[in-house]
Short mmCIF file of C-alpha atoms and ligand atoms in Angstrom, two decimals:
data_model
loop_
_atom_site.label_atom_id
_atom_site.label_comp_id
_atom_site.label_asym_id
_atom_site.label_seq_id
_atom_site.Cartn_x
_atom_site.Cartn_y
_atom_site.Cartn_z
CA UNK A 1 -38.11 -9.27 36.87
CA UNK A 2 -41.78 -8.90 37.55
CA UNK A 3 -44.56 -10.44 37.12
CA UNK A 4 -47.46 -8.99 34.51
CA UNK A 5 -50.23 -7.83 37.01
CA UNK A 6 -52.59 -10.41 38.54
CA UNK A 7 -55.90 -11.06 40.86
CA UNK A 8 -54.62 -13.20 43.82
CA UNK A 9 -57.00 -15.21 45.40
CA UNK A 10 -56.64 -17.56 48.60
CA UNK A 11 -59.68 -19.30 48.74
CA UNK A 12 -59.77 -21.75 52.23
CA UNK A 13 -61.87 -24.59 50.04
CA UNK A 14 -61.51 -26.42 47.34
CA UNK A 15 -65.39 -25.60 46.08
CA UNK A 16 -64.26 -21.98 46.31
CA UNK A 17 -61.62 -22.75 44.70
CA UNK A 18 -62.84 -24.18 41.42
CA UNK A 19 -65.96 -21.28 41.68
CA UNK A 20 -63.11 -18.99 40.78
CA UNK A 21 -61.29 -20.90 38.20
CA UNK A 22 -64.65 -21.59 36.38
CA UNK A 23 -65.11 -18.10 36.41
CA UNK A 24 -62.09 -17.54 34.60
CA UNK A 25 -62.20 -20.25 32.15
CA UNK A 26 -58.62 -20.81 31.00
CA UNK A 27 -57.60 -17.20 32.72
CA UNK A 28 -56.56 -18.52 35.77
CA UNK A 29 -53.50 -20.47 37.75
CA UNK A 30 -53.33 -22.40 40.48
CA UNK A 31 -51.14 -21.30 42.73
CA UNK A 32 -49.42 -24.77 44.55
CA UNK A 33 -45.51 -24.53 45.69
CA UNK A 34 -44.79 -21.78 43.25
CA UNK A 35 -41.20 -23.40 42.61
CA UNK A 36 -42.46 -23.13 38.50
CA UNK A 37 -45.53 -21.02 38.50
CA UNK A 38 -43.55 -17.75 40.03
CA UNK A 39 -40.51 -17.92 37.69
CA UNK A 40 -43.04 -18.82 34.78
CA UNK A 41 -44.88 -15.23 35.98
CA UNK A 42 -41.85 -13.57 36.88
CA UNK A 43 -40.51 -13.68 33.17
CA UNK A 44 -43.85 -13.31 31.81
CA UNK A 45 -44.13 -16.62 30.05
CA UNK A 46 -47.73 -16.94 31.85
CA UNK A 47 -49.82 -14.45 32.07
CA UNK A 48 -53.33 -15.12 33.86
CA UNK A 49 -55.64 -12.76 34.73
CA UNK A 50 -55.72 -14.57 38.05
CA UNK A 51 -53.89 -16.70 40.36
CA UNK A 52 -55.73 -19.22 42.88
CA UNK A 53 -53.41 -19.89 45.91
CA UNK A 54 -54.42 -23.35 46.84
CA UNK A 55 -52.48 -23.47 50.10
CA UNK A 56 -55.01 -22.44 52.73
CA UNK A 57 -57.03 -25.43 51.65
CA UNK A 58 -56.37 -27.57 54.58
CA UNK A 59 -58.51 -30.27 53.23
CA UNK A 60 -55.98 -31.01 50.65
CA UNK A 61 -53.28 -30.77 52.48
CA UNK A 62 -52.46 -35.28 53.63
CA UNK A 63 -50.83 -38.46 52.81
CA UNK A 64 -52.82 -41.29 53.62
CA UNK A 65 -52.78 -45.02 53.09
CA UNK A 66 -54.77 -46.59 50.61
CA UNK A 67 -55.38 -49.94 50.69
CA UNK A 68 -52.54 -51.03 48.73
CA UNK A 69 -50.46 -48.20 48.68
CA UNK A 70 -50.65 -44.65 49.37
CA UNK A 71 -52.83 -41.18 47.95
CA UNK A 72 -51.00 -37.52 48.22
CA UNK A 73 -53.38 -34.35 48.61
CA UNK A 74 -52.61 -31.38 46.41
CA UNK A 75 -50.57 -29.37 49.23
CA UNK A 76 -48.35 -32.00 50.15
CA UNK A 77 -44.75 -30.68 49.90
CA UNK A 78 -42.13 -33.17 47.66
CA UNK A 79 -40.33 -33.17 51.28
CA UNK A 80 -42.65 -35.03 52.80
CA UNK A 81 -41.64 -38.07 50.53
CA UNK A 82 -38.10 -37.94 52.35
CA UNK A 83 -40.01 -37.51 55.94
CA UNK A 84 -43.53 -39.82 55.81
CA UNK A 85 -42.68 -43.00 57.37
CA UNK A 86 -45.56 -44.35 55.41
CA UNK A 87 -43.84 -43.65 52.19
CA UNK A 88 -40.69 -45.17 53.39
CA UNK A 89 -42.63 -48.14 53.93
CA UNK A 90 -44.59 -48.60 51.23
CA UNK A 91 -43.08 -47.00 48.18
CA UNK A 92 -39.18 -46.75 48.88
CA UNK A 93 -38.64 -45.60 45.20
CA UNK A 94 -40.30 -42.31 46.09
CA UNK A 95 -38.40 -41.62 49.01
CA UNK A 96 -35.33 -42.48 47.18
CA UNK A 97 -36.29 -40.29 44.16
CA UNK A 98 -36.83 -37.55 46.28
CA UNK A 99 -33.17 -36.87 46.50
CA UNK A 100 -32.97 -35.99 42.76
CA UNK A 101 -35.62 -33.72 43.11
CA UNK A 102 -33.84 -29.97 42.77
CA UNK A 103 -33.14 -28.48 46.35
CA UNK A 104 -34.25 -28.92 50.17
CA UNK A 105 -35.65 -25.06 50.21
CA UNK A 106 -37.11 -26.23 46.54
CA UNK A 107 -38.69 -29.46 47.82
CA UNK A 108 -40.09 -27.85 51.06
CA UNK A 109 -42.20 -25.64 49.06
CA UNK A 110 -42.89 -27.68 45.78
CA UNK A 111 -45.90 -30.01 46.34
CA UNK A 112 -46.19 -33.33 44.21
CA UNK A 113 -49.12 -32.70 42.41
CA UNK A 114 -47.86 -29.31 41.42
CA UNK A 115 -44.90 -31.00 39.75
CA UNK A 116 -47.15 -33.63 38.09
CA UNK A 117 -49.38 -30.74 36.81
CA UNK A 118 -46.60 -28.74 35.76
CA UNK A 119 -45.42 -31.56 33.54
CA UNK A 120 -41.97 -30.94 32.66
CA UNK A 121 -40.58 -33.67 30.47
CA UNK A 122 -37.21 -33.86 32.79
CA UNK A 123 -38.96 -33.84 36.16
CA UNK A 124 -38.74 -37.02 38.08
CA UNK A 125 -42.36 -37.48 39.21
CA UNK A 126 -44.38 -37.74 36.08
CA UNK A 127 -41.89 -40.54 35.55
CA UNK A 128 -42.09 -41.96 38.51
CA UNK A 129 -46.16 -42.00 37.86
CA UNK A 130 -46.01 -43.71 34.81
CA UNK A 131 -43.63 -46.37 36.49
CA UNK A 132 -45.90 -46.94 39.20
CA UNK A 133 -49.35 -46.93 37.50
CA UNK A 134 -49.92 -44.30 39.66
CA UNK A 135 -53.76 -42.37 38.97
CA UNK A 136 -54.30 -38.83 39.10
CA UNK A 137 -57.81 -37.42 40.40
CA UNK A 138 -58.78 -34.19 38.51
CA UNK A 139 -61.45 -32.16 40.36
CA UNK A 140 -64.14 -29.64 38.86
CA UNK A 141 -67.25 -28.39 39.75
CA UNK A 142 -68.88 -31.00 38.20
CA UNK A 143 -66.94 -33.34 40.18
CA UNK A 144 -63.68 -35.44 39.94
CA UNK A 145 -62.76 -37.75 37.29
CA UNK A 146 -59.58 -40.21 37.62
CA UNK A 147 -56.64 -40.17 34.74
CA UNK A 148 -54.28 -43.12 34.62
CA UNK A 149 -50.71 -41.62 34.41
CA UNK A 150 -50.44 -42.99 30.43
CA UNK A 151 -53.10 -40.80 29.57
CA UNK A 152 -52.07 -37.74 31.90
CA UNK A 153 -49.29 -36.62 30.29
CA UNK A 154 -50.10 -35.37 27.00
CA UNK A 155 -46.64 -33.42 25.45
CA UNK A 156 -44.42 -30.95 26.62
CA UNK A 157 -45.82 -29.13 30.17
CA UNK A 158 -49.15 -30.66 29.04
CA UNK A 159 -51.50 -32.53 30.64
CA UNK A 160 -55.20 -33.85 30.26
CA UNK A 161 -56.39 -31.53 32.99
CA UNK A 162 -58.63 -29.14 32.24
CA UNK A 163 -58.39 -25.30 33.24
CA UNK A 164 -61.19 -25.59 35.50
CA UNK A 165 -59.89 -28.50 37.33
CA UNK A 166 -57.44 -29.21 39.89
CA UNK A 167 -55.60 -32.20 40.34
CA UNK A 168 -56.62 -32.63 43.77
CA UNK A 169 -54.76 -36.32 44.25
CA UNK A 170 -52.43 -38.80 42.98
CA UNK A 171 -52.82 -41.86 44.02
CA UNK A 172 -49.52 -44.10 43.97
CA UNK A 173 -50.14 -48.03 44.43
CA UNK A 174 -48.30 -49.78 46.19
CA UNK A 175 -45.83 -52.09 43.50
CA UNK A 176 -45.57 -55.93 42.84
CA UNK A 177 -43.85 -57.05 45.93
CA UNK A 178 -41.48 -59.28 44.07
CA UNK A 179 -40.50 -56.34 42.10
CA UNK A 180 -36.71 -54.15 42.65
CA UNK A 181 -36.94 -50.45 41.26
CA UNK A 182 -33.79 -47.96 41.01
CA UNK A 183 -34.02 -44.43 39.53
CA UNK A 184 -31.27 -42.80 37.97
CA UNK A 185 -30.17 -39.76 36.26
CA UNK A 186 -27.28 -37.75 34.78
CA UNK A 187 -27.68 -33.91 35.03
CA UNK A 188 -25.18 -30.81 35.19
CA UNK A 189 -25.44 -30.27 38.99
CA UNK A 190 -27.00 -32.07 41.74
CA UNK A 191 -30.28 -30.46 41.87
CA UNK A 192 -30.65 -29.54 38.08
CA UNK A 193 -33.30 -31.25 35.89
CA UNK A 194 -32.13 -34.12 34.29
CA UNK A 195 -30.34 -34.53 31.43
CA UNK A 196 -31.54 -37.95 30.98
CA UNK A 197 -33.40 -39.96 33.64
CA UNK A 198 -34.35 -43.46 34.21
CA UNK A 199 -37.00 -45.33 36.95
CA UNK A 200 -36.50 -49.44 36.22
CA UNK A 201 -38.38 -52.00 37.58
CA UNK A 202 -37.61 -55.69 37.43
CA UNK A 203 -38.76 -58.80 38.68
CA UNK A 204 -36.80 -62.36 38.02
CA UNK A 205 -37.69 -65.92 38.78
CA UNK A 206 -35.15 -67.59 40.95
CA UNK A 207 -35.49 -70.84 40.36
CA UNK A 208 -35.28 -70.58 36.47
CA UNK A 209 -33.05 -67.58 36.36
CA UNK A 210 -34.96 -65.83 34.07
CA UNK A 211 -36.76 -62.04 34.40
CA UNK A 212 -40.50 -62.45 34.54
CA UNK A 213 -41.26 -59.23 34.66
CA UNK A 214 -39.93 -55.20 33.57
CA UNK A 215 -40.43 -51.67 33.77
CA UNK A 216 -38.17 -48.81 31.62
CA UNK A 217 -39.41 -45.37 31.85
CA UNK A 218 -36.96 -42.78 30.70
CA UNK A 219 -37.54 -39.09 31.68
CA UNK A 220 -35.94 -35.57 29.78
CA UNK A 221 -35.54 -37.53 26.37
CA UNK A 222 -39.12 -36.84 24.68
CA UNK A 223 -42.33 -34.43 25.39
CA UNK A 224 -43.51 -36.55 28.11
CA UNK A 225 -42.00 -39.61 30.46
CA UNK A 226 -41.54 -42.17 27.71
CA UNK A 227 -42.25 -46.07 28.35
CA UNK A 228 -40.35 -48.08 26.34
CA UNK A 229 -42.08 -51.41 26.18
CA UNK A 230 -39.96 -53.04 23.91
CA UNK A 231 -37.42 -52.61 25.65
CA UNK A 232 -39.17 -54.01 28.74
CA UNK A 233 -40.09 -56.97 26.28
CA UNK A 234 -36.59 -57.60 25.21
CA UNK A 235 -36.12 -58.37 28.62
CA UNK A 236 -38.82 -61.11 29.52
CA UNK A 237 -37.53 -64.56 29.90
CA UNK A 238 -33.84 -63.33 29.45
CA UNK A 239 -31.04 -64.44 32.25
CA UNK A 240 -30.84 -61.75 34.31
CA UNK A 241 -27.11 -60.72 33.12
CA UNK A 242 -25.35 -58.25 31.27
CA UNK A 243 -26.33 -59.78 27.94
CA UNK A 244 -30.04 -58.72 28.34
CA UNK A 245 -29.20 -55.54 29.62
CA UNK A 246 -27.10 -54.34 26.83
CA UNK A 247 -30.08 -55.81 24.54
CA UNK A 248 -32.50 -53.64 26.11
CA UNK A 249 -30.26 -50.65 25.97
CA UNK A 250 -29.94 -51.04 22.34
CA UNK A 251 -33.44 -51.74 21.67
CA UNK A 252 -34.74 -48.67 24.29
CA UNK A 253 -32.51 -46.42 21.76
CA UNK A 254 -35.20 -46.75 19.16
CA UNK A 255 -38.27 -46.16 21.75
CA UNK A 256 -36.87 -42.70 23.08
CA UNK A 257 -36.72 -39.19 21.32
CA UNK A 258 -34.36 -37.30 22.51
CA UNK A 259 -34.05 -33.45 21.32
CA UNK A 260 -30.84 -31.48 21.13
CA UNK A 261 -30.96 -27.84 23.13
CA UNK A 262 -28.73 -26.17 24.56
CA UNK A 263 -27.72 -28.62 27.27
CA UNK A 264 -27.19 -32.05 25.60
CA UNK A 265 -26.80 -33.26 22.10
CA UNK A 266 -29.32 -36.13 20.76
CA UNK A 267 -26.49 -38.33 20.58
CA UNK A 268 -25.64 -37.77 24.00
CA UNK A 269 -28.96 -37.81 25.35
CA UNK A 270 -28.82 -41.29 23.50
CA UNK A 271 -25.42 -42.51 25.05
CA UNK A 272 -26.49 -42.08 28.10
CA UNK A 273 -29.87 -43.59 28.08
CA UNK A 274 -28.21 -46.83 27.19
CA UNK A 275 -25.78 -46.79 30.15
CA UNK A 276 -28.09 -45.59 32.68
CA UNK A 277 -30.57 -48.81 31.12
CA UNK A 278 -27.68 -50.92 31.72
CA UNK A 279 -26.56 -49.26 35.64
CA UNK A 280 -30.39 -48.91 36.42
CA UNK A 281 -30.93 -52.95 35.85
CA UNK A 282 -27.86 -53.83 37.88
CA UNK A 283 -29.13 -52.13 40.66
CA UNK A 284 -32.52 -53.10 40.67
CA UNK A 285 -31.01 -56.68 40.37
CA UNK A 286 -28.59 -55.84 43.49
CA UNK A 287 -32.01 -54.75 45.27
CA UNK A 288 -33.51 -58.17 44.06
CA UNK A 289 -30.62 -60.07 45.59
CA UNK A 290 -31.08 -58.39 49.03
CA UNK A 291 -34.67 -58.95 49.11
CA UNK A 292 -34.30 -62.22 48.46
CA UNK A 293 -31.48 -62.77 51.15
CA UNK A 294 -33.47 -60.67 53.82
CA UNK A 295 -36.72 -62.93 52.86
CA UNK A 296 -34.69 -66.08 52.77
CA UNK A 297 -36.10 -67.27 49.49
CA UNK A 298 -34.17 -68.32 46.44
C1 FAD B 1 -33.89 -24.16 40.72
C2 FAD B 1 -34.98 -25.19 40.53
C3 FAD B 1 -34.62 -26.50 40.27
C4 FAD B 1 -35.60 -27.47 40.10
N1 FAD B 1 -35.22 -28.75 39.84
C5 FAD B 1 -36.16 -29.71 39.70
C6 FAD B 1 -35.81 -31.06 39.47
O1 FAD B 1 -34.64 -31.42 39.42
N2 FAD B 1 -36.82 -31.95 39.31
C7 FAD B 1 -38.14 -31.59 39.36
O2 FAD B 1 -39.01 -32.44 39.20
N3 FAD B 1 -38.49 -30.34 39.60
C8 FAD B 1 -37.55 -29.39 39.77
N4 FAD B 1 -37.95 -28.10 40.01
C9 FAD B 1 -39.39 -27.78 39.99
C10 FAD B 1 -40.04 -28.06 41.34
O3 FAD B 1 -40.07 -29.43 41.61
C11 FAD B 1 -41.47 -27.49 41.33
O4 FAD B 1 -41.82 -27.37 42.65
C12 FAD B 1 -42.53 -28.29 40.61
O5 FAD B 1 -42.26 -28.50 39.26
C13 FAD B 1 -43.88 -27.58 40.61
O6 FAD B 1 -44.46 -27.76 41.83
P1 FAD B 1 -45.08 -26.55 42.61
O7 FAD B 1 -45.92 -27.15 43.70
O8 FAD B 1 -44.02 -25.60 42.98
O9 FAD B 1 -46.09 -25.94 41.52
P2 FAD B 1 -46.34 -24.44 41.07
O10 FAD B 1 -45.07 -23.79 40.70
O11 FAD B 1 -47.20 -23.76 42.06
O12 FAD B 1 -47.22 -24.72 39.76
C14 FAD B 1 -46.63 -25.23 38.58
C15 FAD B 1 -47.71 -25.37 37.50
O13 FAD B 1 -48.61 -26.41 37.83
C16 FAD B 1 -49.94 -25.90 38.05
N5 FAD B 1 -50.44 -26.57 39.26
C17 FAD B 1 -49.76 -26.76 40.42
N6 FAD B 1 -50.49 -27.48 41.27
C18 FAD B 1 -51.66 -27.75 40.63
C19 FAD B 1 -52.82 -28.49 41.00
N7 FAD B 1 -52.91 -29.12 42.18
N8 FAD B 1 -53.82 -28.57 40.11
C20 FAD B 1 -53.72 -27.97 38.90
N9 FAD B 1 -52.64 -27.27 38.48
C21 FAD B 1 -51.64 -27.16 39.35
C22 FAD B 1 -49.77 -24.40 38.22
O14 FAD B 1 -50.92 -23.69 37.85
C23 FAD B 1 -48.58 -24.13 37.33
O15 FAD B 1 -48.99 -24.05 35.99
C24 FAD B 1 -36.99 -27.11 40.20
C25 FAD B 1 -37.35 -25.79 40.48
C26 FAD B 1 -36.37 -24.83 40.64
C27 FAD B 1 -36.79 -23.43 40.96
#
């Protein structure tokens, strides 16, 4: 297949860049990792007049430390959250998300930002945003504004940014210290979008035995990641024990909305949100417990 025809551009900055897209207004791509953008062209699903290669922009090409935490430049690749010693240090879930994330050839190409524009309801990272308050930094000619990720993601492969922007940066805090995180997620293959996903986050009190604090984002069962806070509520002041987590898998049933396609049933896509709730807080528990040991508290 082959894609309609197309101006290709390859500006080398990003006020270049935007000159072009705001030439085009809402004719033109960006151009990131092309894992989506060239399939999306090659079938003919998108057809802009032109396409804005972004990856000659060195300037946008980094992972730095923030203060707390860390912010990702447009053309870093999803790899790098498997390689940066600085995300293995400061935001472990990432690093261990990465591994859900399609293929190695797929995730050497495929930049983060691209996947958090791209907004697929299944993908891990717009999840993985939400979970970690992350904020996205959209960047026009006019300047750059900053989106919180529960305002970013706006329905199915939509997203508050505009077509003259570019989402230049995300911005990933660093997370409560005190809090364990697990992602998990049931698909065909290895490598396929999910099926159903989960990122939880949970945070007990030792002495009293009770969870203080909870995070349930579910992924590939609604238009866009879905927090369930009820679910998260259900959980608050609960012994941390199998009790509360079948309670919040019951309750987390009515927050979701799963469709049925061609891959999964509603029902299923319901079935297994509930046991991945249930798997997702026993490991984040397990994670809680080896803190704790290698911090010698509780
Ligand atoms: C076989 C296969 C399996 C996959 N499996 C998974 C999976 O399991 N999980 C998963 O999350 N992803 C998966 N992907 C998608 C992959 O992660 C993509 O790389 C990602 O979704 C898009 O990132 P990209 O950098 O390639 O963006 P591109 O393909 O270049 O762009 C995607 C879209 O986002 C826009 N865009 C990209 N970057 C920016 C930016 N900085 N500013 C504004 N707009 C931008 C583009 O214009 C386009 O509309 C898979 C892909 C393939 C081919």
């Amino acid at each position: 297949m082959k894609p309609p025809r197309f101006d290709y551009y390859d500006p080398r900055t990003l006020q270049e860049a935007l000159e072009i897209l705001d030439a085009h207004q809402g004719d033109g791509k960006v151009l990131a990792g092309g894992q989506s953008l060239m399939p999306l062209l090659n079938m003919r699903l998108a057809r802009p007049k032109v396409v804005v290669d972004i990856n000659r922009i060195q300037a946008l090409s980094y992972i730095r430390p923030m203060e707390s935490g860390v912010a990702i430049g447009a053309n870093a690749r999803q790899r790098a959250l498997q390689q940066e010693n600085l995300i293995a240090e400061r935001l472990p879930l990432l690093r261990e998300a990465a591994y859900y994330i399609a293929h190695p050839q797929i995730r050497s190409r495929g930049t983060i930002c691209g996947s958090l524009a791209h907004a697929d309801p299944a993908a891990e990272l717009p999840a993985l945003a939400m979970a970690l308050d992350a904020e996205l930094v959209a960047t026009g000619l006019r300047g750059a504004r900053t989106i919180p990720s529960d305002s970013f993601f706006l329905s199915f492969f939509t997203t508050d940014l505009q077509p003259n922007e570019i989402l230049t940066e995300v911005r990933f805090p660093a997370p409560p210290k005190d809090m364990a995180w697990s992602i998990l997620e049931v698909s065909r293959r290895h490598g396929d979008f999910a099926l159903v996903g989960i990122v939880a986050g949970l945070a007990v009190d030792q002495e009293r035995q009770a969870v203080t604090d909870a995070r349930l984002i579910y992924f590939g069962v609604g238009p866009t990641p879905i927090r369930v806070k009820q679910a998260e509520r259900a959980l608050i002041g609960q012994r941390p024990a199998e009790a509360a987590w079948d309670a919040a898998a019951r309750v987390a049933g009515q927050g979701i909305d799963p469709s049925n396609d061609i891959h999964a049933t509603e029902e299923y896509r319901r079935a297994v949100a509930a046991t991945l709730t249930k798997r997702a807080l026993r490991a984040a528990l397990g994670k809680l417990k080896d803190l704790n040991a290698s911090t010698g508290s509780a």
